[in-house]
Short mmCIF file of C-alpha atoms and ligand atoms in Angstrom, two decimals:
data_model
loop_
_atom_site.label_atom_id
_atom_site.label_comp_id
_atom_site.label_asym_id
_atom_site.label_seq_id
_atom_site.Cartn_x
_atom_site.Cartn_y
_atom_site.Cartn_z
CA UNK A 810 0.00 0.00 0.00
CA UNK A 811 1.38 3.51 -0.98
CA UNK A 812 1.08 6.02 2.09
CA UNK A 813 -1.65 7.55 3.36
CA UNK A 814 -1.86 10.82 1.85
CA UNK A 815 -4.58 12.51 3.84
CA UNK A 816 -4.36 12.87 7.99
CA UNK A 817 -2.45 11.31 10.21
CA UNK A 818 -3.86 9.69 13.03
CA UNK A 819 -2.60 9.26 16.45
CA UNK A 820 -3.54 6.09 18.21
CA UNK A 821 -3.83 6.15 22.03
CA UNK A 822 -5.46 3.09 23.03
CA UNK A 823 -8.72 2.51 24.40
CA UNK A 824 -10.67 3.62 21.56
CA UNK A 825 -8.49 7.32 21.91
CA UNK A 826 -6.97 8.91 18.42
CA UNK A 827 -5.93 12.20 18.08
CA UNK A 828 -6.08 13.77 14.15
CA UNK A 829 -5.92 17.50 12.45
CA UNK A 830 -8.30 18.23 9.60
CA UNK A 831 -7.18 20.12 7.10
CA UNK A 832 -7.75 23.31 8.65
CA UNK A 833 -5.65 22.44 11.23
CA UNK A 834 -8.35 21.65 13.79
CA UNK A 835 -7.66 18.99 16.36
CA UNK A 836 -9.90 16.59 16.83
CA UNK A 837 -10.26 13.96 19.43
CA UNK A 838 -11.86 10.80 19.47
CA UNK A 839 -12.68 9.22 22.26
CA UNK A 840 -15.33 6.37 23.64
CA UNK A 841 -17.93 8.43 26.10
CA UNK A 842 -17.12 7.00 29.40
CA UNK A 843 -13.81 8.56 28.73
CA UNK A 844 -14.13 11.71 31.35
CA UNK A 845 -12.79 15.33 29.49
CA UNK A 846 -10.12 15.71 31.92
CA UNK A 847 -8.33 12.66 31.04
CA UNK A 848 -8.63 13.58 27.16
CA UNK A 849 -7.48 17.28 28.17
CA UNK A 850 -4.52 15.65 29.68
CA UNK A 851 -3.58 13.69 26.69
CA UNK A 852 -3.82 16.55 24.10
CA UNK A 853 -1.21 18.13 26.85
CA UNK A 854 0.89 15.43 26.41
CA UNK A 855 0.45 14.99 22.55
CA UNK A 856 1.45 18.63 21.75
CA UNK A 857 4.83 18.71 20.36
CA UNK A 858 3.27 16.15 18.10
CA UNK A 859 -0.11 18.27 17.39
CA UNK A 860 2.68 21.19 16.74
CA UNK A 861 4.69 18.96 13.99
CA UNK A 862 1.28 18.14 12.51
CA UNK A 863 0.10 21.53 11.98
CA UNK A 864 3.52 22.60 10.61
CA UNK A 865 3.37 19.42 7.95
CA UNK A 866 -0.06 20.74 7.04
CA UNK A 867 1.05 24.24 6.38
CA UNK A 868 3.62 23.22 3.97
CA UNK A 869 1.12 21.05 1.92
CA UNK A 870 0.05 21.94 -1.16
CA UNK A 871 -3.32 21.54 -2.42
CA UNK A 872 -3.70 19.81 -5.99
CA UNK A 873 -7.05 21.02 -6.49
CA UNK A 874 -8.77 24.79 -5.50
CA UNK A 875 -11.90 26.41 -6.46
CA UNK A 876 -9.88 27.99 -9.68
CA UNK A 877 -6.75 26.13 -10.18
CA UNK A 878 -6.32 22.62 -10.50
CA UNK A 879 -2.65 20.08 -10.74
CA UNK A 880 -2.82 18.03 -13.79
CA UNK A 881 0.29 15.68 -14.17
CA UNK A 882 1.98 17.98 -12.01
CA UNK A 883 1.29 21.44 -13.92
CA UNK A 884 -0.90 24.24 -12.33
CA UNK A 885 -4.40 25.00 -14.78
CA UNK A 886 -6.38 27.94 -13.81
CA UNK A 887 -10.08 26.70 -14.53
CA UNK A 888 -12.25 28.41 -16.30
CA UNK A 889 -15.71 28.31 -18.78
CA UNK A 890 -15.45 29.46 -22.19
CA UNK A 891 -17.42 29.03 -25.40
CA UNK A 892 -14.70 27.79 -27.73
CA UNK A 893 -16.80 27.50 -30.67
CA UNK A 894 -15.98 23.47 -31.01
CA UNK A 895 -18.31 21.15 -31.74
CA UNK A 896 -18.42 19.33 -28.66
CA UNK A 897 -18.54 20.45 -25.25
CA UNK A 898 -15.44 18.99 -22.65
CA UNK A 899 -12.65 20.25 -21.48
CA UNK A 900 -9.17 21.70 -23.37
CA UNK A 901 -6.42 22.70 -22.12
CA UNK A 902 -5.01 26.06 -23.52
CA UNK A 903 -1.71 27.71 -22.57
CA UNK A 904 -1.94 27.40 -18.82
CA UNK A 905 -5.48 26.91 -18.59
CA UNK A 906 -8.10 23.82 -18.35
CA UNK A 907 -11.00 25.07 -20.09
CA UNK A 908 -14.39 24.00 -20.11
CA UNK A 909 -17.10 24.38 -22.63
CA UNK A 910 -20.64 23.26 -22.41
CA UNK A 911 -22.25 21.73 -24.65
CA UNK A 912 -23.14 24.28 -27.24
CA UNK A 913 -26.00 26.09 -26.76
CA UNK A 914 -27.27 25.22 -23.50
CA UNK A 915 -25.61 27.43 -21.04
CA UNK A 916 -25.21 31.27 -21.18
CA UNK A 917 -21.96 31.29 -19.81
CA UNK A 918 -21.37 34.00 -16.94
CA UNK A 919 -18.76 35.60 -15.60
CA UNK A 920 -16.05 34.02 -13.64
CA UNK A 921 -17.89 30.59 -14.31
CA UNK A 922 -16.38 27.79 -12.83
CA UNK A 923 -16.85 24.10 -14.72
CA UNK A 924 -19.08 21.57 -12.86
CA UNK A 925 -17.38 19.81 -9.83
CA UNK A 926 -19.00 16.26 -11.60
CA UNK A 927 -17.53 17.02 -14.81
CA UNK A 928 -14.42 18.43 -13.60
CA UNK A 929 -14.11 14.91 -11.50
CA UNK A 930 -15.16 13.17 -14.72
CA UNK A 931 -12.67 14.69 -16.62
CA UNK A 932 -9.45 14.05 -14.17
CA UNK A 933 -10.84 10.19 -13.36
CA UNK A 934 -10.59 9.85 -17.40
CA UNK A 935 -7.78 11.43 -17.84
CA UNK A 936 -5.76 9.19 -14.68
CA UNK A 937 -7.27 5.95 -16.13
CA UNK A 938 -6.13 7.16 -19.51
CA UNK A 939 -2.35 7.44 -18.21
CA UNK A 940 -2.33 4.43 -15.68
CA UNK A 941 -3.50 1.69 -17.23
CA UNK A 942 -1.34 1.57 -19.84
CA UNK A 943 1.53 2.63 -18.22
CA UNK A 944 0.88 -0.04 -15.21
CA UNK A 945 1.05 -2.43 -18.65
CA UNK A 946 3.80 -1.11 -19.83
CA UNK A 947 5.80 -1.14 -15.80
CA UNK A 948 4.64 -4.69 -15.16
CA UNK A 949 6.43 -5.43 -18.40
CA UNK A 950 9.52 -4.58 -17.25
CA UNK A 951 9.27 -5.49 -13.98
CA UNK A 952 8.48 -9.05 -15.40
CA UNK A 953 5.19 -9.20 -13.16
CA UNK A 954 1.63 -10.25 -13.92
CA UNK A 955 -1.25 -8.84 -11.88
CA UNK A 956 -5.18 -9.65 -12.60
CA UNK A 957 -6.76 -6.47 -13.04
CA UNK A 958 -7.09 -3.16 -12.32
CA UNK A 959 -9.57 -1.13 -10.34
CA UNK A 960 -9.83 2.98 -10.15
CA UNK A 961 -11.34 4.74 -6.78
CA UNK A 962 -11.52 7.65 -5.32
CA UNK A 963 -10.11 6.09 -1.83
CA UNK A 964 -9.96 8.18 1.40
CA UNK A 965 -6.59 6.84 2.56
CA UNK A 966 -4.11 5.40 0.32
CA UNK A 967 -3.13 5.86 -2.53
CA UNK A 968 -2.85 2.54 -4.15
CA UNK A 969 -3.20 -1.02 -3.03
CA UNK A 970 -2.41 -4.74 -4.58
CA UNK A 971 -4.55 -7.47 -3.01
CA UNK A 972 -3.46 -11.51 -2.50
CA UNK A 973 -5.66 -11.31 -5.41
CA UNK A 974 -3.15 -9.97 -7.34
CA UNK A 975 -5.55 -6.97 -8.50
CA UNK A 976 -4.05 -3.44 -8.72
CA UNK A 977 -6.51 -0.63 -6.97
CA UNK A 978 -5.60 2.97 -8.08
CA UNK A 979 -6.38 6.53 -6.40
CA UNK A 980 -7.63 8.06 -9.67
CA UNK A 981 -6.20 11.71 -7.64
CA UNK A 982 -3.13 10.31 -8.47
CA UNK A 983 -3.83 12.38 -11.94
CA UNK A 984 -2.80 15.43 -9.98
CA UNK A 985 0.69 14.76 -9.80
CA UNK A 986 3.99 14.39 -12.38
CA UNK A 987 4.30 11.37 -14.09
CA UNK A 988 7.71 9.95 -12.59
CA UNK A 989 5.47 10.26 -8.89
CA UNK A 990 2.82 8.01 -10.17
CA UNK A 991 5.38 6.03 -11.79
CA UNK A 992 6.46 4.94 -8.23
CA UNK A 993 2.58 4.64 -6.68
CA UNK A 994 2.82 1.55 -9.60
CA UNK A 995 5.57 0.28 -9.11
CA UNK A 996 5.17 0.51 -5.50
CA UNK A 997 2.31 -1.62 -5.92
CA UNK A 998 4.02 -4.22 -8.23
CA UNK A 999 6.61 -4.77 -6.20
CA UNK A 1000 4.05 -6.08 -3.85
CA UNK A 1001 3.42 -8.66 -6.07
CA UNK A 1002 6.61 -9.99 -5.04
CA UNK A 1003 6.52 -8.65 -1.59
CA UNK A 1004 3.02 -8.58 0.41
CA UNK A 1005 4.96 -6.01 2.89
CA UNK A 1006 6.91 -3.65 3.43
CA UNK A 1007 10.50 -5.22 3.70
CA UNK A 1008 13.92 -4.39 3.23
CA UNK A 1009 13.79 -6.26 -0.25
CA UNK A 1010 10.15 -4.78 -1.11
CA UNK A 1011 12.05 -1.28 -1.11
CA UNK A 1012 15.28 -2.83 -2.99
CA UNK A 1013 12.97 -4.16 -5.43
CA UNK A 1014 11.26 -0.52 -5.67
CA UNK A 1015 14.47 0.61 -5.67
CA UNK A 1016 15.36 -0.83 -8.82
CA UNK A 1017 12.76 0.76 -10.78
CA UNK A 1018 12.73 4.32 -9.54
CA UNK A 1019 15.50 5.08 -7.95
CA UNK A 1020 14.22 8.60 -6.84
CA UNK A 1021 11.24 6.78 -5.19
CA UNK A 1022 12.06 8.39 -1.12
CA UNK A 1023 11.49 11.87 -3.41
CA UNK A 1024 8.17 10.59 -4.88
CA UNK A 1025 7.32 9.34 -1.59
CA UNK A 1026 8.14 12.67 -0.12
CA UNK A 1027 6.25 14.69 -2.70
CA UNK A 1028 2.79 12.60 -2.36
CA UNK A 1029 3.15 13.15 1.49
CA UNK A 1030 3.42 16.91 0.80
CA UNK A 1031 -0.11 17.24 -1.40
CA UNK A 1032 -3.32 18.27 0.51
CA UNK A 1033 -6.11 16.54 -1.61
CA UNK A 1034 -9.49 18.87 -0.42
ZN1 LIG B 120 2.78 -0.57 0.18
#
């Protein structure tokens, strides 16, 4: 499994985690019979680590505003246009991802903004467009077969490989440069090989990107929402 990408959690014990959103709010969880005191006492004791979480949140960048959005690690302003084609979608133009409507339906307004569902659309198409072949074309060389593969939109990793031997891909994964999702596949073929995460799992990753504590580093950086 690639790294969780979103929050980090703090396990206590006794049903007791500690986690920061993503605007920096801590938030506790806690069974009910716990009394407040105790949990007061354990945020006390947790706060160098609630400081070094807040500080890894400010530095994160996120891949995906209400304007901008990362696609294969470039920056697209978003915007609505009538481009005069014959279909309605989305082109990219200079530094922007544009989206037109389909034609005459929509009077478009000012400082329009495309349709989340359509926006999602567009970047789920676009990752499955880049990663299944290119999971093809890795497995290839690693000289690995998996079954199949499966896109989501998963809340906590980024890619997974079952005993199965099928391949599950974070379709957000679209947000970032190719050589970084490069390594999310490979890190998940090499688990073909190794169901862990083992000395020789990360040789084996090793061999096929050898920039892959970089990658790693980058993903952990990216604030997805
Ligand atoms: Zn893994």
């Amino acid at each position: 499994m690639a790294n969780n990408p979103y929050q980090r959690r703090n396990k206590l014990g006794f049903g007791i985690s500690l986690k920061l959103n993503h605007q920096g709010q801590l938030i506790v969880a806690a069974p009910k019979l716990i009394p407040r005191f105790i949990l007061d006492q354990l945020v006390d004791q947790h706060q160098s680590w609630i400081d070094k979480q807040k500080k890894r949140l400010k530095k994160q960048q996120p891949m995906l505003g209400k304007n901008f959005v990362y696609l294969f690690g470039k920056r697209y302003q978003l915007r609505v246009a009538d481009l005069h084609q014959a279909v309605g979608g989305f082109f990219i133009i200079d530094d922007e991802l544009v989206y037109q409507p389909p034609s005459g339906l929509t009077i478009i307004k000012k400082n329009q903004l495309p349709p989340k569902l359509k926006l999602e659309k567009f970047l789920k198409n676009s990752a499955i467009n880049y990663l299944a072949p290119r999971t093809h074309q890795l497995a290839e060389k690693m000289n690995l077969k998996f079954s199949r593969i499966v896109f989501k939109q998963q809340k906590t990793r980024w890619g997974s490989c079952s005993s199965q031997k099928n391949l599950n891909f974070n379709w957000r994964l679209v947000h970032f440069p190719p050589p970084v999702i490069d390594y999310v596949i490979i890190h998940e073929l090499a688990h073909l090989v190794h169901l862990n995460h083992s000395a020789r799992f990360w040789a084996l990753v090793a061999k096929f990107d050898g920039k892959y504590k970089q990658h790693k580093k980058i993903l952990r950086q990216a604030a997805l929402d």
